[in-house]
Short mmCIF file of C-alpha atoms in Angstrom, two decimals:
data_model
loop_
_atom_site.label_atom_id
_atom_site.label_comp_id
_atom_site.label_asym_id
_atom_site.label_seq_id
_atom_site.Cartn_x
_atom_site.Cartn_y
_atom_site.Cartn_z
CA UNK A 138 -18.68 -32.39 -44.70
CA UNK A 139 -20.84 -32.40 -41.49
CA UNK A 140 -21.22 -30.34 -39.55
CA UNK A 141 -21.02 -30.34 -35.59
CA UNK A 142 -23.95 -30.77 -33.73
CA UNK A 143 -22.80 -28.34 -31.65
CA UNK A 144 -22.49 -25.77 -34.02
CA UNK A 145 -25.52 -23.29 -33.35
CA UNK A 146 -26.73 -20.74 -36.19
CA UNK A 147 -29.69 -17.62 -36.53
CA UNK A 148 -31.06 -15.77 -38.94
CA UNK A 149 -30.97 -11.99 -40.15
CA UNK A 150 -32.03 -10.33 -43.23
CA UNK A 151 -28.82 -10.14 -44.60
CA UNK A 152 -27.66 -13.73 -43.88
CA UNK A 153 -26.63 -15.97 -40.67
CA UNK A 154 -24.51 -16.05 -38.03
CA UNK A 155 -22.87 -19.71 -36.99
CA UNK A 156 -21.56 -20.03 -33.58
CA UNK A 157 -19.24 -22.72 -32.72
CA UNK A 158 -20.04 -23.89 -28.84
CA UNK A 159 -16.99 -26.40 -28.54
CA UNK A 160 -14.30 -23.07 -28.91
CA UNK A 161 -16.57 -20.03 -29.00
CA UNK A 162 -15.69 -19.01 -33.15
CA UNK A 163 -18.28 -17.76 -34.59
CA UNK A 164 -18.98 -16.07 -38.37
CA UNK A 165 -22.01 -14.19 -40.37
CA UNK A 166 -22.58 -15.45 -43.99
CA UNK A 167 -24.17 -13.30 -46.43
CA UNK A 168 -26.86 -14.91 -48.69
CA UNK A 169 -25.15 -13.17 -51.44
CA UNK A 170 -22.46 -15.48 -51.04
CA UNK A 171 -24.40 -18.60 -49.84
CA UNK A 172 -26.48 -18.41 -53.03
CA UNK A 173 -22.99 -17.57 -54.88
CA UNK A 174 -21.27 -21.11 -53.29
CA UNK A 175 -24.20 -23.35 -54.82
CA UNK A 176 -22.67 -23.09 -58.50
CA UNK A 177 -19.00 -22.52 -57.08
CA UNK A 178 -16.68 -25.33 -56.79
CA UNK A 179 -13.85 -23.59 -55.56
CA UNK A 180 -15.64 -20.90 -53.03
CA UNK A 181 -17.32 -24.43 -51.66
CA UNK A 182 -13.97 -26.09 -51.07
CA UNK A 183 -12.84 -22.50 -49.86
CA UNK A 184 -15.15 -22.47 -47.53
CA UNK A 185 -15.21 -26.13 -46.21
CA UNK A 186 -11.50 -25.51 -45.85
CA UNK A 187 -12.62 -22.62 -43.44
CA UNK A 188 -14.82 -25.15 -41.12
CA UNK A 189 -12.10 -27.42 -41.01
CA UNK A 190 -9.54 -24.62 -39.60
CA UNK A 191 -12.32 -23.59 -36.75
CA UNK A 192 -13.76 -26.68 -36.07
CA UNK A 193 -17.07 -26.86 -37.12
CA UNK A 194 -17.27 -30.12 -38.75
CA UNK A 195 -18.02 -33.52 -36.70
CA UNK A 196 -14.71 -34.57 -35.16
CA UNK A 197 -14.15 -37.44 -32.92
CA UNK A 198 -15.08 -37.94 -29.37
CA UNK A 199 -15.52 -34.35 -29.63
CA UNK A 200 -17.84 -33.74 -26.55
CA UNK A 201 -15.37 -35.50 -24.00
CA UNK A 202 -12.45 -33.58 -25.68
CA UNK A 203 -14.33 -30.27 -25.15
CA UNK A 204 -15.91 -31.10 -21.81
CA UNK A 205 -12.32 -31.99 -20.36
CA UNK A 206 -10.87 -28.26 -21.84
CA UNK A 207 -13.43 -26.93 -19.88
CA UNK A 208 -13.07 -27.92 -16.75
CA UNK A 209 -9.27 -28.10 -17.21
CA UNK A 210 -9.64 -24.33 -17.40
CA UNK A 211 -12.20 -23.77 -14.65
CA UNK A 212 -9.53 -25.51 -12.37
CA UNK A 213 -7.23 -22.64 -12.63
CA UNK A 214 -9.53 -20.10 -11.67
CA UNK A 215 -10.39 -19.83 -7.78
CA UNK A 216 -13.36 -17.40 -6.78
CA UNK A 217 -14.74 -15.91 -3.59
CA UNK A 218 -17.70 -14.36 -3.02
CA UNK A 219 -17.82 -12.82 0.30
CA UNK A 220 -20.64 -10.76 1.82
CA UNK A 221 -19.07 -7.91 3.59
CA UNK A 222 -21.79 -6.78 5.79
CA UNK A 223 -25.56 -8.29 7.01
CA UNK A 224 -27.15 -4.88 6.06
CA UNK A 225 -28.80 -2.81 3.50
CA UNK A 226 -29.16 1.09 3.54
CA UNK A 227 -32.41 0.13 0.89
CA UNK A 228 -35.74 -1.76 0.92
CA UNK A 229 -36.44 -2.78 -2.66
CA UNK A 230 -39.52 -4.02 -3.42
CA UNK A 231 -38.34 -7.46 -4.93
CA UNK A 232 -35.57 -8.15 -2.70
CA UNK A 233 -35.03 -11.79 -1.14
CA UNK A 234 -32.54 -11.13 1.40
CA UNK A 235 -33.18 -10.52 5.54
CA UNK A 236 -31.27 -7.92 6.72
CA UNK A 237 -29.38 -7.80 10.20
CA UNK A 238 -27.02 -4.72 10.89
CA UNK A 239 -23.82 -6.74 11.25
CA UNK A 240 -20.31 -5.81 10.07
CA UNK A 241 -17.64 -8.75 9.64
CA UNK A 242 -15.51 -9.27 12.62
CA UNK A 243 -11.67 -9.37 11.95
CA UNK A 244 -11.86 -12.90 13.46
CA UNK A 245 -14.14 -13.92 9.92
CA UNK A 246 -11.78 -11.45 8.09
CA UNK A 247 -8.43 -13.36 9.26
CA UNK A 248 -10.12 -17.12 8.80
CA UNK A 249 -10.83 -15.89 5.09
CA UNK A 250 -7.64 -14.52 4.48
CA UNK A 251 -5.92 -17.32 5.46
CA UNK A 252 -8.33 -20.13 3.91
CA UNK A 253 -7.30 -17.68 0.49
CA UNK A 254 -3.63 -18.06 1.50
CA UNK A 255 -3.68 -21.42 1.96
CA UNK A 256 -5.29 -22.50 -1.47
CA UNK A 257 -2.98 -20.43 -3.24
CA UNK A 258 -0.44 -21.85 -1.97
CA UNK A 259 -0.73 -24.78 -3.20
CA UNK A 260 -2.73 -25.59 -5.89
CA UNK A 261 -2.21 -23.78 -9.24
CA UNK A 262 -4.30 -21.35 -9.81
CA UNK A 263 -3.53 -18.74 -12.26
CA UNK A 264 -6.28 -15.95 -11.59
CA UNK A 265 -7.99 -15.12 -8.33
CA UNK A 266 -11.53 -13.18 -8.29
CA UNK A 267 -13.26 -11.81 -5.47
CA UNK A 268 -17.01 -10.27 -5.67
CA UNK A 269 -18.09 -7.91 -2.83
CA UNK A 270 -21.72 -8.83 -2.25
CA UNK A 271 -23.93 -7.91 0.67
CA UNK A 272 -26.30 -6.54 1.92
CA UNK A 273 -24.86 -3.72 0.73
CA UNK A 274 -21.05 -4.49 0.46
CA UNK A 275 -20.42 -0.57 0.91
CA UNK A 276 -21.38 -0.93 4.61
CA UNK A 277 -18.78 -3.26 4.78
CA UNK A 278 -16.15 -1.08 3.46
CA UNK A 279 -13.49 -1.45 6.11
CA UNK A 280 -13.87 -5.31 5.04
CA UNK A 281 -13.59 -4.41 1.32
CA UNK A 282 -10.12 -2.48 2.03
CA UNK A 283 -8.34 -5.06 4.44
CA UNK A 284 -8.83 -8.28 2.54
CA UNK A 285 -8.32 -6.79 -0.58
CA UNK A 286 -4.77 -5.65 0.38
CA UNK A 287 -4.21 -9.49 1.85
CA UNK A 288 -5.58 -10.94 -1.36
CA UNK A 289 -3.03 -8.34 -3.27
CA UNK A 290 -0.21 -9.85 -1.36
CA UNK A 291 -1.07 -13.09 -1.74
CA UNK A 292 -1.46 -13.09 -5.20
CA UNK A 293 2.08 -11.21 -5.91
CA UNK A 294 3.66 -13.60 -3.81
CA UNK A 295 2.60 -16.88 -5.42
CA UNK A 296 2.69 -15.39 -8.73
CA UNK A 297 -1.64 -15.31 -9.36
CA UNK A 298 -3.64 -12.51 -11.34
CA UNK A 299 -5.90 -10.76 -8.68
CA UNK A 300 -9.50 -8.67 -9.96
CA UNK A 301 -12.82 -7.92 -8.34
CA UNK A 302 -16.03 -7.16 -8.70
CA UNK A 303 -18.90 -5.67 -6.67
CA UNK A 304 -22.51 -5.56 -6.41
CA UNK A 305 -23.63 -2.18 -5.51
CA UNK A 306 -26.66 0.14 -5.06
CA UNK A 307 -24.73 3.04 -6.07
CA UNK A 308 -25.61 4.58 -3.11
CA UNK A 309 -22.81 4.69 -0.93
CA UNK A 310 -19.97 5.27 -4.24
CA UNK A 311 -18.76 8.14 -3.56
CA UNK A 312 -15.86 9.78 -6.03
CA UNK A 313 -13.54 8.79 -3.24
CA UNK A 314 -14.40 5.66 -2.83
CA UNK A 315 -14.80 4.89 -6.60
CA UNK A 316 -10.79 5.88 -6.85
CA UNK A 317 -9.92 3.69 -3.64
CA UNK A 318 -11.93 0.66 -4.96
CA UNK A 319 -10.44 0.65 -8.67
CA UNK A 320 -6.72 1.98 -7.60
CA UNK A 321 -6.37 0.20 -4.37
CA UNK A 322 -8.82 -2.42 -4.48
CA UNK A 323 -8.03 -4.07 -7.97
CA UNK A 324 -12.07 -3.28 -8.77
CA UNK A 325 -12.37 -4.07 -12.29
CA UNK A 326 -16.34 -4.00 -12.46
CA UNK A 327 -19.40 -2.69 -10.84
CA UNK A 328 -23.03 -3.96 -11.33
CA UNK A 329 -25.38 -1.10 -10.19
CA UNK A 330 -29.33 -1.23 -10.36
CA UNK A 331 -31.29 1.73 -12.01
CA UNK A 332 -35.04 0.59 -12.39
CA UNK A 333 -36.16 3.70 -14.95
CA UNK A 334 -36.13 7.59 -14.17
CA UNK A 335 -36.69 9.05 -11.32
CA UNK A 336 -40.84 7.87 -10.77
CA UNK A 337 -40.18 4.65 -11.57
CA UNK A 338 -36.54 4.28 -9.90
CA UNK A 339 -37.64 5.26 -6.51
CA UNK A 340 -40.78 3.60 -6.49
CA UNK A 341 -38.96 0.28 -5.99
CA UNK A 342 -35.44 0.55 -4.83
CA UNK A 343 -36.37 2.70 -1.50
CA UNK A 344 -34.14 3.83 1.29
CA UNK A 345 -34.60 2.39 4.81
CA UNK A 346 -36.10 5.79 5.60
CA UNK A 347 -38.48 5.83 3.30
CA UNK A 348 -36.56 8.36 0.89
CA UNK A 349 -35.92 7.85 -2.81
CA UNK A 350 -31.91 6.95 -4.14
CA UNK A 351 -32.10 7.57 -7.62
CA UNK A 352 -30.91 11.29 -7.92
CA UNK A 353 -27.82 10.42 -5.58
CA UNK A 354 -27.03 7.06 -7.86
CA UNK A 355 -27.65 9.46 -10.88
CA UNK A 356 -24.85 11.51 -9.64
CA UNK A 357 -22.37 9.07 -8.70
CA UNK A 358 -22.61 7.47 -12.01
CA UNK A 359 -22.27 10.56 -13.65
CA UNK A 360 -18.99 10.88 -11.48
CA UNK A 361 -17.69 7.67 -12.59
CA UNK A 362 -18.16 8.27 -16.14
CA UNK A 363 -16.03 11.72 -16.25
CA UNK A 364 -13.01 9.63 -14.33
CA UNK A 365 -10.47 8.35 -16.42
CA UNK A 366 -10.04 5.07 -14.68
CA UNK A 367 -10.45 2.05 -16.18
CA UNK A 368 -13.10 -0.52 -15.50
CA UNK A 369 -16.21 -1.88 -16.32
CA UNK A 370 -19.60 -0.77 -15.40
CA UNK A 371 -23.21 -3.08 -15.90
CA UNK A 372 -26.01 -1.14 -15.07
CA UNK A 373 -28.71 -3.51 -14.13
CA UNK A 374 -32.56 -2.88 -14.78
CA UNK A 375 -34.77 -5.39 -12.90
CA UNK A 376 -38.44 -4.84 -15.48
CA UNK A 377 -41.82 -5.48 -13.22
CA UNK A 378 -45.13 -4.26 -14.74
CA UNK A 379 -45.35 -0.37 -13.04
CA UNK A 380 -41.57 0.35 -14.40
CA UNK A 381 -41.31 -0.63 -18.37
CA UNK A 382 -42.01 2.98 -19.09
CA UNK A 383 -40.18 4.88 -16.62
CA UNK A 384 -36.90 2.62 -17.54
CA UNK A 385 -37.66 3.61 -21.53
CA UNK A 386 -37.58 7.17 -20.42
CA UNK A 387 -34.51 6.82 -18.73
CA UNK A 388 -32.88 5.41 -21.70
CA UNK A 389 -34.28 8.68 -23.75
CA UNK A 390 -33.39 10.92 -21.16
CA UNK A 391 -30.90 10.40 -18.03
CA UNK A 392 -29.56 8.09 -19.27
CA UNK A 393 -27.82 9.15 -23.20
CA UNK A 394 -24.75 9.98 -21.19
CA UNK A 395 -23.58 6.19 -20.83
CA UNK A 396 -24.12 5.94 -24.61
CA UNK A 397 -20.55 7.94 -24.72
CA UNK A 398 -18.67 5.80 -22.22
CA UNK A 399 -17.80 2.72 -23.44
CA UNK A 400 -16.76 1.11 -20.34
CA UNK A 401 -21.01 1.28 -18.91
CA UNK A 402 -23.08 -1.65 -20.92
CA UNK A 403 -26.72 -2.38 -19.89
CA UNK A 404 -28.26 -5.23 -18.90
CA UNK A 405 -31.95 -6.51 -18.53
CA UNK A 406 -34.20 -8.98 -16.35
CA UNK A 407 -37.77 -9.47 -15.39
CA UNK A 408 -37.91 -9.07 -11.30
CA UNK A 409 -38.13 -12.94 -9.78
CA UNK A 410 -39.37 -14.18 -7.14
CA UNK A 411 -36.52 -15.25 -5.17
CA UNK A 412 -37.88 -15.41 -1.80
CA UNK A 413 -40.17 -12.83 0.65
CA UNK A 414 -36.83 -11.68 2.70
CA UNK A 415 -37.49 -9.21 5.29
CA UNK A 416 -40.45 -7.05 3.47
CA UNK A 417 -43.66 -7.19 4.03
CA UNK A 418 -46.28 -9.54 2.68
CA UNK A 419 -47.68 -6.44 0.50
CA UNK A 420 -44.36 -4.60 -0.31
CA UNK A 421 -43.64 -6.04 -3.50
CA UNK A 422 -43.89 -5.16 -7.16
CA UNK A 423 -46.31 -6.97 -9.71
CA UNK A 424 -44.21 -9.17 -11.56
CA UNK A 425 -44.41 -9.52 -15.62
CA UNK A 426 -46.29 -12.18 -17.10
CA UNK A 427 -43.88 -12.78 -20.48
CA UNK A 428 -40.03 -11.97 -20.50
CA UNK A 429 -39.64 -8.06 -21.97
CA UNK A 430 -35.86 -8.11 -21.41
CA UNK A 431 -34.72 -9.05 -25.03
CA UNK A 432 -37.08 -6.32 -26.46
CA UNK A 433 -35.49 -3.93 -23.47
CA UNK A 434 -32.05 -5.16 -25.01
CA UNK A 435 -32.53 -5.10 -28.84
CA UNK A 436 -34.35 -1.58 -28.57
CA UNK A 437 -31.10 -0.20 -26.31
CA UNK A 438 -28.57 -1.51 -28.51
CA UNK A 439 -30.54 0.30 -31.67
CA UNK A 440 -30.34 3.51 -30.12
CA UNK A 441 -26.65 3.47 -29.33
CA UNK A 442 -26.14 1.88 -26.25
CA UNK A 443 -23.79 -1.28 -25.42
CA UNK A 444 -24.90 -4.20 -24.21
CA UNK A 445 -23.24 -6.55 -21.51
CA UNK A 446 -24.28 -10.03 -21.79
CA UNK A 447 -24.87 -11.32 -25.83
CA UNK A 448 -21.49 -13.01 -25.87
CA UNK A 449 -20.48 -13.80 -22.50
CA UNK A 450 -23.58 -15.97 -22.17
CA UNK A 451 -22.96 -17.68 -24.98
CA UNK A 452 -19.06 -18.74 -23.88
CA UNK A 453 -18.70 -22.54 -22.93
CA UNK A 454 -16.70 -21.27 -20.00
CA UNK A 455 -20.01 -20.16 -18.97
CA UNK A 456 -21.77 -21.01 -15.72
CA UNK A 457 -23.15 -20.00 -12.40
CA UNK A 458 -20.05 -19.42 -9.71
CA UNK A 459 -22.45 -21.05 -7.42
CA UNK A 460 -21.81 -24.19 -9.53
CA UNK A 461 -18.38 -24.48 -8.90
CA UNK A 462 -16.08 -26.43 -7.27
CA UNK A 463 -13.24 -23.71 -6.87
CA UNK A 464 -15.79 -21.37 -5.74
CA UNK A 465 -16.22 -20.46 -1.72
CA UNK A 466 -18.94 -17.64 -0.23
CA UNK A 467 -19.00 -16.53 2.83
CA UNK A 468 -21.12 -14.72 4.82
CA UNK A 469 -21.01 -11.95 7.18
CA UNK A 470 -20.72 -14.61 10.22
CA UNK A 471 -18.41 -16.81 8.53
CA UNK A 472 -20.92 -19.60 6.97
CA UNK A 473 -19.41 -21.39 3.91
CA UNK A 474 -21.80 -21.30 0.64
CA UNK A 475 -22.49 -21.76 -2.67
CA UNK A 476 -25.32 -19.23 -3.94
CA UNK A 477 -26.29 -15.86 -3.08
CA UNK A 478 -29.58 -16.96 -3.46
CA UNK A 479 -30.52 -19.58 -1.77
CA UNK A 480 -29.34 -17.84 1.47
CA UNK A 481 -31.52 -19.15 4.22
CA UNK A 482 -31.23 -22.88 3.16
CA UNK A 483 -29.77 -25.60 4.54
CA UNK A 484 -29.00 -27.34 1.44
CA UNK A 485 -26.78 -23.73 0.79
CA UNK A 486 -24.29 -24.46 3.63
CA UNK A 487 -21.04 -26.28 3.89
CA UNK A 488 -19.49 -25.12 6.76
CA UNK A 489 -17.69 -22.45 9.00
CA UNK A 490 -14.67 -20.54 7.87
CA UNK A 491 -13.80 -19.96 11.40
CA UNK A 492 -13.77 -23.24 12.58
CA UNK A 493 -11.93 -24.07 9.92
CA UNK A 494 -15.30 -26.83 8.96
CA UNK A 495 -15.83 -27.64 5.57
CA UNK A 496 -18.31 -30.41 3.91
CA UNK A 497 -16.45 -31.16 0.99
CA UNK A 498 -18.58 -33.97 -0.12
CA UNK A 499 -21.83 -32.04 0.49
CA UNK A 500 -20.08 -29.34 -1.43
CA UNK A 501 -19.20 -32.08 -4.22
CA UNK A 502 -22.73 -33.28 -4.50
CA UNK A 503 -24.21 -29.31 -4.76
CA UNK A 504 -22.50 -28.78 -7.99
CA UNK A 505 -24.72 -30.02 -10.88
CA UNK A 506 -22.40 -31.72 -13.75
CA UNK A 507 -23.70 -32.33 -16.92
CA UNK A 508 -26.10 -35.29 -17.81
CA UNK A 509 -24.81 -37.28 -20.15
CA UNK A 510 -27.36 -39.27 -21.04
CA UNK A 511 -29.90 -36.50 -21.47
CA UNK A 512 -27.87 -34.26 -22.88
CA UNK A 513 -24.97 -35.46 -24.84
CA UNK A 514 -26.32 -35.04 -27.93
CA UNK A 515 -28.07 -31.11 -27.21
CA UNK A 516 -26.52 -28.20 -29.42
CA UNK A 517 -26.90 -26.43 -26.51
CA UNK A 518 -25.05 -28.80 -24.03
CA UNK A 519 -21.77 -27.16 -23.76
CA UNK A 520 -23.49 -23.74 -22.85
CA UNK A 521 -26.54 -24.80 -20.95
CA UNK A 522 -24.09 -27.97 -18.97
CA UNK A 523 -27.93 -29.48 -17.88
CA UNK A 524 -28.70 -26.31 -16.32
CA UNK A 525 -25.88 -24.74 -14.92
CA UNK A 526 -27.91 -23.62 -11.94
CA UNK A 527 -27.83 -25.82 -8.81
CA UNK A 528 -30.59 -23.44 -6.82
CA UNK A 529 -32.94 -24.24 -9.93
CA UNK A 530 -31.82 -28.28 -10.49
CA UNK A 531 -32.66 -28.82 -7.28
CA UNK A 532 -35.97 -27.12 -7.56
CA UNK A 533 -38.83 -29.36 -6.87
CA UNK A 534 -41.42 -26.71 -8.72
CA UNK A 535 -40.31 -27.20 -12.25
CA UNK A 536 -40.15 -30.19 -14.61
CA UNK A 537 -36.78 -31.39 -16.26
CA UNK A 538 -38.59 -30.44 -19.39
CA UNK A 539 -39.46 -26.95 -18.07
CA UNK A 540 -35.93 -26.39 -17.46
CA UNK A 541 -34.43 -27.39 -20.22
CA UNK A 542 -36.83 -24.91 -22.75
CA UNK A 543 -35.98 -22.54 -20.66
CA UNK A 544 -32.43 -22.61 -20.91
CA UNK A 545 -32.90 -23.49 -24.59
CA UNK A 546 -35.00 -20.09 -25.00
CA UNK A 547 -32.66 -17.92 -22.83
CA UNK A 548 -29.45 -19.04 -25.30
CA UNK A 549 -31.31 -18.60 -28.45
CA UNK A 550 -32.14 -14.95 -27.42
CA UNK A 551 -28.42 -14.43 -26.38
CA UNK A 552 -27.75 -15.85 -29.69
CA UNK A 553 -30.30 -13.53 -31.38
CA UNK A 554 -28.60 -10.01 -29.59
CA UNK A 555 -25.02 -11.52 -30.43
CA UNK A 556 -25.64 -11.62 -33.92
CA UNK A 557 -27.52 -8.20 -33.90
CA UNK A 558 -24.53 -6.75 -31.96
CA UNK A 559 -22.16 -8.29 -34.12
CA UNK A 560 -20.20 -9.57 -32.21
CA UNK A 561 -18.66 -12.69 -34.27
CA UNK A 562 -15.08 -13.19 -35.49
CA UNK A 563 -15.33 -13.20 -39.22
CA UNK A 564 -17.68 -12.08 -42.02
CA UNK A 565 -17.57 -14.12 -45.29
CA UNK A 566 -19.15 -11.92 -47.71
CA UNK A 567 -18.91 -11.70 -51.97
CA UNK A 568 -15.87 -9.57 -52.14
#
């Protein structure tokens, strides 16, 4: 039998793990019983039998079969991301973003709600999710609370699952406003930064005033964890060169209480550069030379902690919500985008909600689809899709080539923490 080429596989020292990229499977082998098969007849039909049933052998026209699933799927899934306010009560060090204190007017508020109306109306879409971005969204909490309960009654009425998310500081969650967001704002899941202990925290995600945030964050978090509600919490650490210790000491201090809670998982990148924003040419952080965030990972996970991102990255359902077509953001004013990146470009906007102006074709030509001729024939298509980001695809700094070992690295470390998680479907073992 052969097997799929998109069947991906890595090593540990007590066998492999296979992951099947057309429906997600996956398995660990032992080397007890690979070295057990070779003489084995039966345990080799047994086991070819076991492909077969999952998929992983070469099947016809499988890439157009599995291409068409997934965007089948994607097409009942709408997504806003709306930025609820044109402020931020910090000044990190890395951020890309320029800041304007500006709340959303209930003019941008009622265009929004009815755009979401509207769609839902009549196309069908079977699950509806909104992320709260800013700024910090938490300035825009008014915002948060009126279109969520719009988006609620939309969603009963035409019969659609309704969730958010939101990108936080931590700042501004009070207990108060952790109960409101999860009970009346269908909140399923918070991201919230913590860049090390307390030295290393505040020495790059700084208050407008000057003032550290981490002791205040430190409490709110701790406040979350001793509710009973349910949800799902990532805490975020963005690794420069002056933080690697302070966010190790974290994990061996301040941080051993998430290690109980099994709704917090961690998650790890090197600080980007993304763009100069509103700092200062000098107010910035020294960026790291070589990726540290799968050492940050595997270490975590090996001292008890739970990690967000091994599996989900590897799902073919994966990709950027900037590279969909279902997907609308909208800023504070009302502007109609794609990434919460590329803010400030005009490449990043499609229209005005409020005016009721939208660019569909520019909008069509944004999203990056997969290239078939490069990439047909990739193990690492049906994740990667050519480089699921459009921000980066339309890049003029980096080489196709560039790209694609990127993308080719950043899966075979996901790969690497999903089999040392263990996080596959079946092990096949001597019994």
């Amino acid at each position: 039998m052969k097997l799929s080429p998109y069947i991906l596989h890595t090593d540990t020292d007590e066998g492999r793990v296979y992951y099947n990229t057309k429906n997600n499977h996956s398995f660990f082998i032992s080397s007890r019983l690979v070295e057990k098969m070779k003489d084995d007849v039966e345990i080799q039909n047994q086991h070819e039998s076991y492909l077969k049933s999952y998929h992983y052998n070469q099947e016809d026209k499988e890439f157009e079969k599995v291409t068409a699933e997934i965007a089948k799927a994607d097409e009942t899934i709408l997504e806003f991301t709306i930025l609820t306010h044109g402020d931020c009560n910090f000044r990190c060090k890395y951020c890309y973003e320029k800041f304007e204190d500006i709340a959303m007017s209930e003019e941008v508020e009622q265009a929004i709600s009815e755009f979401a109306e509207k769609l839902l109306s009549v196309k069908n879409y079977k699950q509806f999710h909104v992320h709260w971005f800013g700024g910090e969204p938490l300035l825009g909490y008014r915002t948060i609370k009126a279109l969520s309960s719009k988006f609620q009654e939309y969603c009963d009425r035409y019969g659609v699952a309704y969730s958010s998310d939101i990108t936080t500081n931590g700042f501004l969650l009070t207990r108060n406003k952790q109960a409101e967001l999860i009970e009346k704002c269908s909140v399923t899941s918070f991201q919230i930064t913590v860049d090390g202990d307390q030295e290393g925290h505040d020495s790059q995600r700084v208050l407008v005033n000057g003032q550290g945030s981490y002791q205040r964050i430190l409490n709110n978090l701790k406040q979350l964890s001793s509710s009973t509600f349910q949800f799902n919490c990532i805490i975020r650490f963005n690794l420069s060169e002056s933080n690697l210790v302070s966010v190790s000491n974290f994990l061996d201090q301040d941080g051993k209480f998430l290690k109980d809670d099994e709704r917090f998982e961690l998650l790890f990148y090197n600080v980007s550069d993304w763009g100069q924003g509103s700092r200062e040419k000098d107010y910035c952080v020294r960026m790291l030379a070589e990726d540290k965030s799968y050492e940050f990972a595997r270490k975590a996970y090996e001292n008890g902690y739970k990690l967000n991102y091994p599996e989900s990255f590897l799902h073919n359902s994966f990709t950027c919500y900037a590279n969909r077509l279902n997907h609308y953001m909208f800023n504070v004013r009302g502007i109609i985008q794609a990434c919460t990146i590329d803010l400030y470009s005009s490449q990043n906007v499609f229209g005005n909600i409020v005016t009721k102006s939208i660019n569909e074709t520019k909008r069509k030509h944004w999203v990056k689809n997969i290239d078939v001729e490069r990439c047909q024939n990739c193990p690492y298509v049906l994740i990667c899709k050519s480089g699921h980001c459009p921000l980066v695809r339309n890049s003029k700094t980096s080489s196709w080539e560039r790209l694609c070992q990127s993308n080719k690295r950043r899966i075979q470390k996901s790969l690497a923490l999903f089999a040392l998680t263990k996080g596959y479907n079946d092990v096949l073992d001597v019994l």
